[in-house]
Each structure stands twice: as structure tokens, then as C-alpha cells.
Amino acid sequence: MSFINKIILFFATKLPKSIIKLFAMRYVAGESALNAIKTAKRLNDKGFSVTLDILGEHVKTQKEAIAITDEYVELFKLLYQFKIDGNISIKPSHIGLDISVLEFEKNLSRIVKSAADTGNFLRIDMESSLSTDQTIISTLKYQKLYNKIGTVIQAYLFRTIHDIDKLNENDLLNIRLCKGIYKESNKIAIQSRYKINENYLKIVDKIMDKNGFIGLATHDLNLIKNLYKKIKNRNYPNDKFEFQVLYGVPMGSWLKKNLENNFKTRVYIPFGPNWYDYSIRRLKENPNIAGYILQNIFNR
Ligand code: FDA
């Protein structure tokens, strides 16, 4: 992040939350499930699929983990009821992984049951490297009980290319591939942006070699151009991949191009009262953050 962007973000985060909300909410579809469903419907009407995520992570008590699990169980029912073309993404630490593996899996099994009852798909987001092993173990375990489950892998981790073999254990390879958002040490993660992109493409090749399903989650237009080439060169079938983007990240004309090519595109829609940390993370990734914040503060 440039120095000027850092200064603007520093002062912006000192503003009252009600002001921050004005510009932070572009990345979040409101605070309630019904708001998120409305956004999902609007995006479905434009030709996009969605995945819904209730904001929050690292819950500390069993009571909180159960409450979030209840919300996810209900959310699958809402997706079904409103005929939304969309699934759900969850974070392990949001449903109890920091409390215990037992607590996490107890809650996960209820969410998996709700996915199965509504015939929908569940994506388990990948958090920091502290939870990579457990996320993979639980994904494979529950995939054996219900096959519409997949997790996420991160191109910045050295281990990721090898994890693909393990993730294919049930012959149900269904992966979202992203660059990775957490701060990881250079002992376990690639630090150069260029090399992360190189690894991203290598990982795509390995998944394609295994005929797996890939959610290509990135906003990086250079990388996307290379992905377009790869899909074309390998003649990879349209039902074996989709592009994925985060709600609110500007993509210019590229999203339209995707639809014209008949490439499925899924928008990740986070919502909920815990919007603050997530939105600040997204603002930090925005290269035009200074202009964007100033424009929003002074235009209102
Ligand atoms: P990069 O950060 O290089 O951004 C490329 C370009 O996109 C930028 O130059 C800018 O133009 C634009 N851009 C990116 N972010 C922007 C923003 N906030 N505002 C405005 N413009 C922006 N990570 C993880 O560790 N575990 C996970 O489970 C997931 N899940 C996930 C799902 C989906 C659908 C996506 C798209 C991403 C994730 N991620 C994630 C986050 C991911 O690891 C990564 O941190 C971000 O996607 C940013 O990386 P890019 O690939 O977009 O490239």
C-alpha cells in the first residue's frame, strides 16, 4: 500500500463507525440475511451465481458458535425458499474451530445436513496456515457423507500444490483457488506477487490434469488473461470451472466478457453485523483507496 493510502486509511479508521459505514459497506450486502438474499436475487437476475457468507471469525464461546450455526442452517433454507442460484461459504473458526475440533465438527455436521436437506453445496473457506490441516481433514471426512462439499486452497503456500493429491482422495475434487489473504512467514509462503501468480497457474494445471472443478477466485486481470488462455488451450469444459469475485470489487467490463463467453461467474457476498474488520481488509486491498474514501466522505 502506498504511503498516502496508508495515511488516509489511518485517519479514516479514526472516524465514527457510522461514517466509516458509508464507504465500507460497498463490500458488504447489509446486516441481515434478507438483505443478502435481495442482493443475491439482483445478481442472479444479471446472470451471476452467488455464495453467501455471514461475517465473523474466531468465536470464543460455544454459545456464539451454535448461534452462527443456527443462522447458517436457516440460510440454506432461505436460499431454497427464494430459489436463489447460490450456495454458502463458512469459516471454520466462525463455527468453533478455536474452541475445539469437536465443537467445530459438531456444528459443521448440522450445516452439512442443512445443505443436504436443500440439495445445496457448501464451501469451507481457508483461514490461516494454523488451520489448513484440520480444514482439509474435515472437508474430506464430511465429503464422504455428502458429496457437495469443497474447500479453498491458497496459491501463496508452498504446500498447496501437494495438498491437491490429498484433496482428491475421495475422487471429488472441488476447489476454490485464491492467492491467500493471511500474513504468513517466508518459511511456508511465497512472498513475491509475481511468483504467487506463477504458482497459481501451476496449481490450476494440476487440478485440470485431475479433471477437478475449480473456482478461479481472483480480481487480477493479468492472471485472468492467462486463465482465459489456459482454458482455451486445454479446451477445459465450462462445467468444470467458474470465476469467483468478491462483492463490491470493481471489475470493469471483464465480468460482462465472462458472461458473453458463457463462463459461470460467482459473486461472494458477505453480510452481517460484523462488517467492520472485513471491510477494512478489503479497503486495504483497494489500490485507489485514497480517492475512493475521500470521494465518499465529501460526496455525501
Ligand atoms: P490482487 O490482490 O493482486 O488484486 C488484483 C487487482 O484487483 C488489484 O490490483 C485491484 O485492481 C483489484 N482489487 C483487489 N481487491 C480490491 C478491493 N478490495 N477493492 C478494489 N479493487 C481491488 N483468501 C483466503 O485466504 N481464504 C479464502 O477462503 C478466500 N476466499 C476468497 C473468495 C473469493 C471469491 C475471492 C475473490 C477471494 C478470496 N480470498 C480468500 C482472498 C484472496 O486470497 C485475495 O486476498 C484477494 O482476492 C485479493 O487477491 P486478487 O487475486 O484479487 O489479486
PDB file of N, CA and C in Angstrom, residues 18-73:
ATOM      1  N   SER A  18     -20.289   5.152  12.139  1.00  0.00           N
ATOM      2  CA  SER A  18     -21.408   5.491  11.248  1.00  0.00           C
ATOM      3  C   SER A  18     -20.903   6.133   9.953  1.00  0.00           C
ATOM      4  N   ILE A  19     -19.772   6.856  10.028  1.00  0.00           N
ATOM      5  CA  ILE A  19     -19.190   7.470   8.812  1.00  0.00           C
ATOM      6  C   ILE A  19     -18.435   6.393   8.022  1.00  0.00           C
ATOM      7  N   ILE A  20     -17.678   5.569   8.747  1.00  0.00           N
ATOM      8  CA  ILE A  20     -16.918   4.510   8.059  1.00  0.00           C
ATOM      9  C   ILE A  20     -17.890   3.624   7.263  1.00  0.00           C
ATOM     10  N   LYS A  21     -19.057   3.428   7.857  1.00  0.00           N
ATOM     11  CA  LYS A  21     -20.054   2.562   7.215  1.00  0.00           C
ATOM     12  C   LYS A  21     -20.406   3.056   5.806  1.00  0.00           C
ATOM     13  N   LEU A  22     -20.376   4.389   5.630  1.00  0.00           N
ATOM     14  CA  LEU A  22     -20.752   4.965   4.334  1.00  0.00           C
ATOM     15  C   LEU A  22     -19.903   4.404   3.196  1.00  0.00           C
ATOM     16  N   PHE A  23     -18.593   4.280   3.455  1.00  0.00           N
ATOM     17  CA  PHE A  23     -17.760   3.791   2.349  1.00  0.00           C
ATOM     18  C   PHE A  23     -17.364   2.324   2.493  1.00  0.00           C
ATOM     19  N   ALA A  24     -17.496   1.772   3.705  1.00  0.00           N
ATOM     20  CA  ALA A  24     -17.082   0.379   3.891  1.00  0.00           C
ATOM     21  C   ALA A  24     -18.137  -0.588   3.372  1.00  0.00           C
ATOM     22  N   MET A  25     -19.402  -0.145   3.335  1.00  0.00           N
ATOM     23  CA  MET A  25     -20.479  -1.080   3.017  1.00  0.00           C
ATOM     24  C   MET A  25     -20.530  -1.483   1.545  1.00  0.00           C
ATOM     25  N   ARG A  26     -19.692  -0.871   0.719  1.00  0.00           N
ATOM     26  CA  ARG A  26     -19.732  -1.296  -0.685  1.00  0.00           C
ATOM     27  C   ARG A  26     -19.320  -2.778  -0.817  1.00  0.00           C
ATOM     28  N   TYR A  27     -18.570  -3.281   0.182  1.00  0.00           N
ATOM     29  CA  TYR A  27     -18.096  -4.664   0.131  1.00  0.00           C
ATOM     30  C   TYR A  27     -19.023  -5.641   0.858  1.00  0.00           C
ATOM     31  N   VAL A  28     -20.112  -5.109   1.441  1.00  0.00           N
ATOM     32  CA  VAL A  28     -20.960  -5.935   2.301  1.00  0.00           C
ATOM     33  C   VAL A  28     -22.430  -5.722   1.916  1.00  0.00           C
ATOM     34  N   ALA A  29     -23.218  -6.824   1.883  1.00  0.00           N
ATOM     35  CA  ALA A  29     -24.619  -6.699   1.460  1.00  0.00           C
ATOM     36  C   ALA A  29     -25.540  -6.524   2.666  1.00  0.00           C
ATOM     37  N   GLY A  30     -25.282  -5.539   3.470  1.00  0.00           N
ATOM     38  CA  GLY A  30     -26.162  -5.242   4.601  1.00  0.00           C
ATOM     39  C   GLY A  30     -25.918  -6.122   5.812  1.00  0.00           C
ATOM     40  N   GLU A  31     -26.811  -5.978   6.787  1.00  0.00           N
ATOM     41  CA  GLU A  31     -26.581  -6.690   8.048  1.00  0.00           C
ATOM     42  C   GLU A  31     -27.456  -7.931   8.217  1.00  0.00           C
ATOM     43  N   SER A  32     -28.574  -8.016   7.455  1.00  0.00           N
ATOM     44  CA  SER A  32     -29.478  -9.156   7.681  1.00  0.00           C
ATOM     45  C   SER A  32     -29.446 -10.138   6.516  1.00  0.00           C
ATOM     46  N   ALA A  33     -29.905 -11.368   6.807  1.00  0.00           N
ATOM     47  CA  ALA A  33     -29.956 -12.406   5.765  1.00  0.00           C
ATOM     48  C   ALA A  33     -30.890 -11.977   4.633  1.00  0.00           C
ATOM     49  N   LEU A  34     -31.972 -11.283   4.981  1.00  0.00           N
ATOM     50  CA  LEU A  34     -32.907 -10.884   3.922  1.00  0.00           C
ATOM     51  C   LEU A  34     -32.292  -9.844   2.987  1.00  0.00           C
ATOM     52  N   ASN A  35     -31.456  -8.948   3.554  1.00  0.00           N
ATOM     53  CA  ASN A  35     -30.715  -8.006   2.691  1.00  0.00           C
ATOM     54  C   ASN A  35     -29.824  -8.766   1.711  1.00  0.00           C
ATOM     55  N   ALA A  36     -29.122  -9.768   2.246  1.00  0.00           N
ATOM     56  CA  ALA A  36     -28.197 -10.542   1.399  1.00  0.00           C
ATOM     57  C   ALA A  36     -28.974 -11.295   0.315  1.00  0.00           C
ATOM     58  N   ILE A  37     -30.139 -11.818   0.674  1.00  0.00           N
ATOM     59  CA  ILE A  37     -30.956 -12.550  -0.309  1.00  0.00           C
ATOM     60  C   ILE A  37     -31.391 -11.592  -1.434  1.00  0.00           C
ATOM     61  N   LYS A  38     -31.738 -10.362  -1.035  1.00  0.00           N
ATOM     62  CA  LYS A  38     -32.142  -9.359  -2.047  1.00  0.00           C
ATOM     63  C   LYS A  38     -30.994  -9.094  -3.023  1.00  0.00           C
ATOM     64  N   THR A  39     -29.790  -8.913  -2.463  1.00  0.00           N
ATOM     65  CA  THR A  39     -28.606  -8.677  -3.312  1.00  0.00           C
ATOM     66  C   THR A  39     -28.356  -9.888  -4.206  1.00  0.00           C
ATOM     67  N   ALA A  40     -28.511 -11.068  -3.613  1.00  0.00           N
ATOM     68  CA  ALA A  40     -28.292 -12.309  -4.385  1.00  0.00           C
ATOM     69  C   ALA A  40     -29.260 -12.376  -5.568  1.00  0.00           C
ATOM     70  N   LYS A  41     -30.511 -12.040  -5.300  1.00  0.00           N
ATOM     71  CA  LYS A  41     -31.545 -12.108  -6.348  1.00  0.00           C
ATOM     72  C   LYS A  41     -31.186 -11.136  -7.487  1.00  0.00           C
ATOM     73  N   ARG A  42     -30.765  -9.933  -7.081  1.00  0.00           N
ATOM     74  CA  ARG A  42     -30.408  -8.908  -8.075  1.00  0.00           C
ATOM     75  C   ARG A  42     -29.244  -9.411  -8.945  1.00  0.00           C
ATOM     76  N   LEU A  43     -28.258 -10.037  -8.316  1.00  0.00           N
ATOM     77  CA  LEU A  43     -27.108 -10.531  -9.083  1.00  0.00           C
ATOM     78  C   LEU A  43     -27.504 -11.734  -9.946  1.00  0.00           C
ATOM     79  N   ASN A  44     -28.369 -12.610  -9.414  1.00  0.00           N
ATOM     80  CA  ASN A  44     -28.886 -13.739 -10.222  1.00  0.00           C
ATOM     81  C   ASN A  44     -29.557 -13.212 -11.482  1.00  0.00           C
ATOM     82  N   ASP A  45     -30.349 -12.138 -11.306  1.00  0.00           N
ATOM     83  CA  ASP A  45     -31.077 -11.586 -12.464  1.00  0.00           C
ATOM     84  C   ASP A  45     -30.119 -11.065 -13.535  1.00  0.00           C
ATOM     85  N   LYS A  46     -28.902 -10.684 -13.084  1.00  0.00           N
ATOM     86  CA  LYS A  46     -27.907 -10.204 -14.070  1.00  0.00           C
ATOM     87  C   LYS A  46     -27.074 -11.339 -14.651  1.00  0.00           C
ATOM     88  N   GLY A  47     -27.322 -12.570 -14.187  1.00  0.00           N
ATOM     89  CA  GLY A  47     -26.601 -13.721 -14.764  1.00  0.00           C
ATOM     90  C   GLY A  47     -25.498 -14.297 -13.886  1.00  0.00           C
ATOM     91  N   PHE A  48     -25.353 -13.780 -12.644  1.00  0.00           N
ATOM     92  CA  PHE A  48     -24.287 -14.287 -11.769  1.00  0.00           C
ATOM     93  C   PHE A  48     -24.837 -15.261 -10.729  1.00  0.00           C
ATOM     94  N   SER A  49     -24.025 -16.268 -10.385  1.00  0.00           N
ATOM     95  CA  SER A  49     -24.327 -17.101  -9.226  1.00  0.00           C
ATOM     96  C   SER A  49     -23.745 -16.389  -8.006  1.00  0.00           C
ATOM     97  N   VAL A  50     -24.091 -16.864  -6.828  1.00  0.00           N
ATOM     98  CA  VAL A  50     -23.557 -16.213  -5.621  1.00  0.00           C
ATOM     99  C   VAL A  50     -23.119 -17.260  -4.608  1.00  0.00           C
ATOM    100  N   THR A  51     -22.332 -16.812  -3.639  1.00  0.00           N
ATOM    101  CA  THR A  51     -22.119 -17.601  -2.430  1.00  0.00           C
ATOM    102  C   THR A  51     -22.263 -16.637  -1.259  1.00  0.00           C
ATOM    103  N   LEU A  52     -23.010 -17.046  -0.234  1.00  0.00           N
ATOM    104  CA  LEU A  52     -23.274 -16.143   0.896  1.00  0.00           C
ATOM    105  C   LEU A  52     -22.393 -16.516   2.086  1.00  0.00           C
ATOM    106  N   ASP A  53     -21.934 -15.477   2.768  1.00  0.00           N
ATOM    107  CA  ASP A  53     -21.054 -15.689   3.925  1.00  0.00           C
ATOM    108  C   ASP A  53     -21.483 -14.754   5.050  1.00  0.00           C
ATOM    109  N   ILE A  54     -21.703 -15.317   6.231  1.00  0.00           N
ATOM    110  CA  ILE A  54     -22.027 -14.456   7.380  1.00  0.00           C
ATOM    111  C   ILE A  54     -20.705 -13.977   7.970  1.00  0.00           C
ATOM    112  N   LEU A  55     -20.544 -12.670   8.084  1.00  0.00           N
ATOM    113  CA  LEU A  55     -19.258 -12.126   8.522  1.00  0.00           C
ATOM    114  C   LEU A  55     -18.950 -12.458   9.974  1.00  0.00           C
ATOM    115  N   GLY A  56     -17.685 -12.720  10.225  1.00  0.00           N
ATOM    116  CA  GLY A  56     -17.241 -13.024  11.584  1.00  0.00           C
ATOM    117  C   GLY A  56     -16.256 -14.173  11.549  1.00  0.00           C
ATOM    118  N   GLU A  57     -15.457 -14.290  12.610  1.00  0.00           N
ATOM    119  CA  GLU A  57     -14.482 -15.374  12.706  1.00  0.00           C
ATOM    120  C   GLU A  57     -14.006 -15.467  14.147  1.00  0.00           C
ATOM    121  N   HIS A  58     -13.282 -16.520  14.449  1.00  0.00           N
ATOM    122  CA  HIS A  58     -12.648 -16.712  15.764  1.00  0.00           C
ATOM    123  C   HIS A  58     -13.599 -16.514  16.935  1.00  0.00           C
ATOM    124  N   VAL A  59     -14.738 -17.198  16.912  1.00  0.00           N
ATOM    125  CA  VAL A  59     -15.633 -17.085  18.065  1.00  0.00           C
ATOM    126  C   VAL A  59     -15.023 -17.843  19.241  1.00  0.00           C
ATOM    127  N   LYS A  60     -15.305 -17.321  20.421  1.00  0.00           N
ATOM    128  CA  LYS A  60     -14.618 -17.846  21.607  1.00  0.00           C
ATOM    129  C   LYS A  60     -15.507 -18.739  22.475  1.00  0.00           C
ATOM    130  N   THR A  61     -16.835 -18.635  22.282  1.00  0.00           N
ATOM    131  CA  THR A  61     -17.705 -19.431  23.160  1.00  0.00           C
ATOM    132  C   THR A  61     -18.588 -20.372  22.343  1.00  0.00           C
ATOM    133  N   GLN A  62     -18.957 -21.460  23.025  1.00  0.00           N
ATOM    134  CA  GLN A  62     -19.809 -22.461  22.404  1.00  0.00           C
ATOM    135  C   GLN A  62     -21.154 -21.830  21.993  1.00  0.00           C
ATOM    136  N   LYS A  63     -21.622 -20.917  22.857  1.00  0.00           N
ATOM    137  CA  LYS A  63     -22.919 -20.288  22.611  1.00  0.00           C
ATOM    138  C   LYS A  63     -22.911 -19.509  21.271  1.00  0.00           C
ATOM    139  N   GLU A  64     -21.807 -18.742  21.071  1.00  0.00           N
ATOM    140  CA  GLU A  64     -21.698 -17.970  19.809  1.00  0.00           C
ATOM    141  C   GLU A  64     -21.611 -18.916  18.607  1.00  0.00           C
ATOM    142  N   ALA A  65     -20.812 -19.985  18.749  1.00  0.00           N
ATOM    143  CA  ALA A  65     -20.621 -20.918  17.623  1.00  0.00           C
ATOM    144  C   ALA A  65     -21.951 -21.577  17.247  1.00  0.00           C
ATOM    145  N   ILE A  66     -22.738 -21.907  18.253  1.00  0.00           N
ATOM    146  CA  ILE A  66     -24.031 -22.555  17.981  1.00  0.00           C
ATOM    147  C   ILE A  66     -24.990 -21.546  17.320  1.00  0.00           C
ATOM    148  N   ALA A  67     -24.944 -20.297  17.801  1.00  0.00           N
ATOM    149  CA  ALA A  67     -25.835 -19.269  17.237  1.00  0.00           C
ATOM    150  C   ALA A  67     -25.530 -19.055  15.742  1.00  0.00           C
ATOM    151  N   ILE A  68     -24.246 -19.000  15.390  1.00  0.00           N
ATOM    152  CA  ILE A  68     -23.875 -18.818  13.973  1.00  0.00           C
ATOM    153  C   ILE A  68     -24.287 -20.053  13.161  1.00  0.00           C
ATOM    154  N   THR A  69     -24.093 -21.221  13.758  1.00  0.00           N
ATOM    155  CA  THR A  69     -24.503 -22.462  13.072  1.00  0.00           C
ATOM    156  C   THR A  69     -26.008 -22.429  12.784  1.00  0.00           C
ATOM    157  N   ASP A  70     -26.797 -21.995  13.782  1.00  0.00           N
ATOM    158  CA  ASP A  70     -28.255 -21.884  13.574  1.00  0.00           C
ATOM    159  C   ASP A  70     -28.546 -20.971  12.383  1.00  0.00           C
ATOM    160  N   GLU A  71     -27.798 -19.857  12.307  1.00  0.00           N
ATOM    161  CA  GLU A  71     -28.036 -18.901  11.195  1.00  0.00           C
ATOM    162  C   GLU A  71     -27.721 -19.543   9.848  1.00  0.00           C
ATOM    163  N   TYR A  72     -26.640 -20.329   9.801  1.00  0.00           N
ATOM    164  CA  TYR A  72     -26.297 -20.990   8.528  1.00  0.00           C
ATOM    165  C   TYR A  72     -27.343 -22.043   8.137  1.00  0.00           C
ATOM    166  N   VAL A  73     -27.838 -22.764   9.137  1.00  0.00           N
ATOM    167  CA  VAL A  73     -28.872 -23.771   8.862  1.00  0.00           C
ATOM    168  C   VAL A  73     -30.092 -23.079   8.241  1.00  0.00           C
TER     169      VAL A  73
END
